[in-house]
Amino acid sequence: MKILVIGGTGNIGLPLIQYLNQQAGVTVVAGAHNVAKDQRQLADYPDVELRPFDFLNAETFRPALQDVEKVFFVRPPQLAKPKEDMLPFLTCLKDQHIKQVVFVSLMGVEHNPMTPHHQIEKMIVELGLPYTFIRPSFFMQNLNTTHREDIQQNHDLFIPAGRAKTSFIDTRDIGEIAGVVLLNDQYLQQKLTVTGPAALTYQEIAAQMTTIFGHPVTYSRPSLLKFRRVMLRRGLKKDYVNVMVMLMLYLITQLGNAKAVTTTAAEVLGRQPHDITTYLRDYIDELS
């Protein structure tokens, strides 16, 4: 079986490639926006075939999909107009008779039609593509990417989540979940909401960081508007910040819609997903 992984060097794509690379009879093709860069990042996986791919360049679609049976993808955060930047690719998948599309969506997306994830799910269903939607809660790895600057430099969680709880999930678990569902037809036409084992407030996470890192970490709890202003001042693109703040992430959290805990991840993995303590210990060098 040949599987195309788009975003293979990301927080989810790389663990997925690691998982698939260990499975007999599976060939991984990585769709690369920058082939040279991805070659360096995937140097430990010489059996992975890299093919140029760009959601905004239809000429890359068919060469990337040659002999491919199944496709995994995550929406690049800078692409926020699904009918323009996703529908042409999804239509190509239908034309190529792809056997399964695994799309990483968003927990609660069915109640949030304004998100790009909701619109992509809808297009996939309307096209009649065989699908599996993975709907994760917030990524633990957001802490060592989006929020690393504040945690490292200021020892502060500068996150506008109020006092709400979030059922964080480790992206390493999401990658493995994607691998399992790609290799098992029982997950076709399923929408899997996956979370970590517990819902925590950011105050509780700051307390765990304080213990594990050996120095105080605070949670300053900024307003949505203050967070937006700071992110824009740091150079993040306006469209990305607006989606992150108002439509998807922290407004949802403040409304209490990110606190649900499911057992789906454990059921798919056959083990408990990583908890926040394990994550913090594994990423201590990037955060403390």
Coordinates of C-alpha atoms in Angstrom, one line a residue:
M1 CA 0.0 0.0 0.0
K2 CA 1.3 3.5 -0.9
I3 CA 0.2 6.3 1.3
L4 CA 0.7 10.0 0.6
V5 CA 1.4 12.1 3.8
I6 CA 1.1 15.8 3.3
G7 CA 2.9 17.7 6.1
G8 CA 5.2 14.9 6.9
T9 CA 7.7 17.0 8.8
G10 CA 5.1 18.5 11.2
N11 CA 4.1 17.7 14.7
I12 CA 1.6 15.1 13.5
G13 CA 3.0 14.1 10.1
L14 CA 6.4 13.1 11.5
P15 CA 5.1 10.7 14.1
L16 CA 2.7 9.3 11.5
I17 CA 5.7 8.6 9.1
Q18 CA 7.6 7.0 12.0
Y19 CA 4.6 4.7 12.7
L20 CA 4.0 3.8 9.0
N21 CA 7.7 3.2 8.4
Q22 CA 7.5 0.4 10.9
Q23 CA 4.6 -1.4 9.2
A24 CA 5.2 -4.2 6.7
G25 CA 3.9 -3.6 3.2
V26 CA 3.5 0.1 3.5
T27 CA 5.3 2.7 1.3
V28 CA 5.2 6.3 2.4
V29 CA 5.2 9.2 0.0
A30 CA 5.7 12.6 1.6
G31 CA 4.3 15.6 -0.2
A32 CA 6.8 18.3 0.2
H33 CA 6.4 22.0 -0.4
N34 CA 10.2 22.4 -0.1
V35 CA 11.8 19.1 -1.2
A36 CA 15.3 20.0 -0.1
K37 CA 14.2 21.1 3.3
D38 CA 12.1 18.0 3.8
Q39 CA 14.9 15.8 2.7
R40 CA 17.1 17.1 5.5
Q41 CA 14.3 16.7 8.1
L42 CA 13.4 13.2 6.9
A43 CA 17.0 12.0 6.6
D44 CA 16.4 9.2 9.1
Y45 CA 13.8 7.7 6.8
P46 CA 15.5 7.0 3.5
D47 CA 12.7 4.7 2.3
V48 CA 10.3 7.7 2.2
E49 CA 9.8 9.0 -1.3
L50 CA 9.5 12.8 -1.5
R51 CA 7.4 14.4 -4.2
P52 CA 6.7 18.1 -4.8
F53 CA 3.3 19.2 -3.5
D54 CA 1.5 22.5 -3.2
F55 CA -2.2 22.9 -2.4
L56 CA -2.1 26.1 -4.5
N57 CA -0.5 24.4 -7.5
A58 CA -2.8 21.9 -9.2
E59 CA 0.1 20.8 -11.5
T60 CA 1.6 19.0 -8.5
F61 CA -1.5 17.0 -7.6
R62 CA -1.4 14.1 -10.0
P63 CA 2.4 13.5 -9.9
A64 CA 2.2 13.4 -6.1
L65 CA -0.8 11.0 -6.2
Q66 CA 0.7 8.5 -8.7
D67 CA 0.0 4.9 -7.5
V68 CA -1.2 6.3 -4.1
E69 CA -4.2 4.5 -2.5
K70 CA -4.7 6.6 0.6
V71 CA -4.0 10.2 1.7
F72 CA -3.4 12.0 5.0
F73 CA -3.4 15.8 5.3
V74 CA -3.5 18.6 7.8
R75 CA -4.8 22.1 6.7
P76 CA -1.8 24.5 6.5
P77 CA -2.8 27.3 8.9
Q78 CA -2.2 30.0 6.3
L79 CA -4.8 28.6 4.0
A80 CA -8.1 29.9 5.3
K81 CA -10.3 29.8 2.1
P82 CA -11.2 26.1 1.6
K83 CA -13.2 26.5 -1.6
E84 CA -10.2 28.2 -3.2
D85 CA -7.2 26.4 -1.7
M86 CA -8.6 22.9 -0.8
L87 CA -11.5 22.1 -3.2
P88 CA -9.3 21.6 -6.3
F89 CA -7.2 19.1 -4.5
L90 CA -10.1 17.2 -3.0
T91 CA -11.7 17.1 -6.4
C92 CA -8.5 15.5 -7.8
L93 CA -8.7 12.9 -5.0
K94 CA -12.1 11.9 -6.2
D95 CA -11.0 11.8 -9.8
Q96 CA -8.1 9.5 -8.8
H97 CA -10.4 7.1 -6.9
I98 CA -8.5 7.5 -3.6
K99 CA -9.6 4.7 -1.2
Q100 CA -9.3 6.8 2.0
V101 CA -8.7 10.4 3.0
V102 CA -7.7 11.0 6.6
F103 CA -8.1 14.7 7.6
V104 CA -7.1 16.2 10.9
S105 CA -10.0 18.4 11.8
L106 CA -10.9 20.0 15.2
M107 CA -12.9 18.9 18.2
G108 CA -16.4 20.4 18.2
V109 CA -16.1 21.4 14.6
E110 CA -19.6 20.2 13.9
H111 CA -20.9 23.1 16.0
N112 CA -18.6 25.7 14.5
P113 CA -19.4 26.2 10.7
M114 CA -17.2 29.3 10.5
T115 CA -14.0 27.3 10.8
P116 CA -12.1 26.1 7.7
H117 CA -12.1 22.6 9.2
H118 CA -15.9 22.5 9.1
Q119 CA -16.0 23.6 5.5
I120 CA -13.3 21.0 4.4
E121 CA -15.2 18.2 6.2
K122 CA -18.3 19.2 4.4
M123 CA -16.6 19.3 1.0
I124 CA -15.1 15.9 1.5
V125 CA -18.5 14.4 2.4
E126 CA -20.3 16.1 -0.5
L127 CA -17.7 14.8 -2.9
G128 CA -18.4 11.3 -1.7
L129 CA -14.8 10.6 -0.7
P130 CA -14.1 7.7 1.6
Y131 CA -12.9 9.5 4.7
T132 CA -11.9 9.4 8.3
F133 CA -12.0 12.6 10.3
I134 CA -9.7 12.9 13.3
R135 CA -11.0 15.7 15.5
P136 CA -8.4 16.4 18.2
S137 CA -8.6 18.7 21.2
F138 CA -5.8 21.3 21.6
F139 CA -2.3 20.1 20.9
M140 CA 0.1 19.9 23.8
Q141 CA 2.8 20.9 21.3
N142 CA 1.2 24.3 20.9
L143 CA 3.1 25.0 24.1
N144 CA 6.5 24.4 22.6
T145 CA 5.7 26.1 19.3
T146 CA 3.2 29.0 19.4
H147 CA 3.7 29.8 23.1
R148 CA 7.4 28.8 23.6
E149 CA 8.7 32.4 23.5
D150 CA 6.6 33.4 26.5
I151 CA 7.3 30.2 28.4
Q152 CA 11.1 30.3 27.9
Q153 CA 11.7 34.0 28.1
N154 CA 9.0 35.2 30.6
H155 CA 8.2 31.9 32.4
D156 CA 4.6 32.7 31.7
L157 CA 1.6 31.1 29.9
F158 CA 0.4 34.1 27.9
I159 CA -2.8 32.4 26.7
P160 CA -6.3 33.9 26.6
A161 CA -8.2 30.8 27.9
G162 CA -9.7 32.2 31.1
R163 CA -10.3 29.6 33.8
A164 CA -11.7 27.1 31.4
K165 CA -10.4 23.5 31.1
T166 CA -8.8 21.9 28.0
S167 CA -8.4 18.2 27.3
F168 CA -5.0 18.5 25.7
I169 CA -3.7 15.8 23.4
D170 CA -0.1 15.0 22.4
T171 CA 0.4 15.2 18.6
R172 CA 2.6 12.1 18.8
D173 CA -0.6 10.2 19.8
I174 CA -2.5 11.9 16.9
G175 CA 0.1 10.7 14.4
E176 CA -0.1 7.2 15.7
I177 CA -3.9 7.3 15.6
A178 CA -3.7 8.4 12.0
G179 CA -1.5 5.5 11.2
V180 CA -3.9 3.0 12.8
V181 CA -6.9 4.3 11.0
L182 CA -5.1 4.4 7.6
L183 CA -4.4 0.7 8.0
N184 CA -7.8 -0.4 9.2
D185 CA -10.9 -0.1 7.1
Q186 CA -13.1 -0.3 10.2
Y187 CA -12.5 3.5 10.6
L188 CA -13.9 4.4 7.2
Q189 CA -16.6 7.1 7.3
Q190 CA -15.9 7.7 11.0
K191 CA -15.5 11.0 12.8
L192 CA -13.1 10.4 15.8
T193 CA -13.0 13.0 18.6
V194 CA -9.7 12.4 20.3
T195 CA -8.4 14.0 23.5
G196 CA -5.8 13.4 26.2
P197 CA -6.7 11.6 29.4
A198 CA -7.7 14.7 31.4
A199 CA -9.0 18.2 31.1
L200 CA -6.8 20.8 32.8
T201 CA -6.8 24.6 33.3
Y202 CA -3.8 26.6 32.3
Q203 CA -3.3 27.4 35.9
E204 CA -2.9 23.7 36.6
I205 CA -0.4 23.4 33.7
A206 CA 1.6 26.3 35.1
A207 CA 1.8 24.5 38.4
Q208 CA 3.0 21.3 36.8
M209 CA 5.6 23.3 34.8
T210 CA 6.8 25.0 38.1
T211 CA 7.4 21.6 39.6
I212 CA 9.0 19.9 36.6
F213 CA 11.1 22.8 35.4
G214 CA 12.3 23.8 38.9
H215 CA 11.4 27.5 38.6
P216 CA 8.1 29.4 38.9
V217 CA 5.8 29.5 35.8
T218 CA 2.8 31.8 35.9
Y219 CA -0.5 32.1 33.9
S220 CA -1.2 35.7 33.1
R221 CA -4.6 35.1 31.5
P222 CA -4.7 38.0 29.0
S223 CA -7.9 39.1 27.3
L224 CA -8.6 37.9 23.7
L225 CA -7.9 41.4 22.4
K226 CA -4.7 41.9 24.2
F227 CA -3.5 38.5 23.0
R228 CA -4.4 39.4 19.4
R229 CA -2.5 42.7 19.7
V230 CA 0.6 41.1 21.0
M231 CA 0.6 38.3 18.3
L232 CA 0.2 40.9 15.6
R233 CA 3.0 42.9 17.0
R234 CA 5.2 39.8 16.9
G235 CA 4.6 39.5 13.2
L236 CA 2.0 36.8 12.9
K237 CA -0.3 37.2 9.9
K238 CA -3.6 38.9 10.7
D239 CA -5.8 36.2 9.1
Y240 CA -4.0 33.5 11.1
V241 CA -4.3 35.4 14.4
N242 CA -8.0 36.1 13.8
V243 CA -8.8 32.5 13.1
M244 CA -6.8 31.3 16.0
V245 CA -8.3 33.8 18.5
M246 CA -11.9 34.3 17.4
L247 CA -13.1 31.2 15.4
M248 CA -11.1 28.2 16.6
L249 CA -9.0 28.2 19.6
Y250 CA -9.3 30.4 22.6
L251 CA -12.9 31.7 22.2
I252 CA -13.9 28.1 22.0
T253 CA -11.9 27.4 25.2
Q254 CA -13.4 30.3 27.1
L255 CA -16.9 29.1 26.2
G256 CA -16.0 25.7 27.8
N257 CA -16.1 23.7 24.6
A258 CA -12.6 22.3 24.9
K259 CA -13.0 20.4 28.2
A260 CA -14.6 17.2 27.0
V261 CA -12.6 14.0 27.5
T262 CA -13.2 11.0 25.4
T263 CA -11.8 7.4 25.5
T264 CA -11.5 7.2 21.7
A265 CA -7.7 7.7 21.6
A266 CA -7.1 4.9 24.1
E267 CA -9.5 2.7 22.1
V268 CA -7.7 3.3 18.8
L269 CA -4.2 3.1 20.2
G270 CA -4.8 0.2 22.5
R271 CA -3.1 2.2 25.3
Q272 CA -3.6 5.4 27.3
P273 CA -2.6 8.6 25.4
H274 CA 0.2 10.6 26.9
D275 CA -0.7 12.9 29.8
I276 CA 0.6 16.4 30.3
T277 CA 3.3 15.4 32.8
T278 CA 4.8 13.0 30.3
Y279 CA 4.7 15.7 27.6
L280 CA 6.4 18.3 29.8
R281 CA 9.2 16.0 30.8
D282 CA 9.8 14.9 27.2
Y283 CA 9.9 18.6 26.0
I284 CA 11.7 20.1 29.0
D285 CA 14.7 21.3 27.0
E286 CA 12.4 23.2 24.6
L287 CA 10.3 24.9 27.3
S288 CA 12.3 25.5 30.5

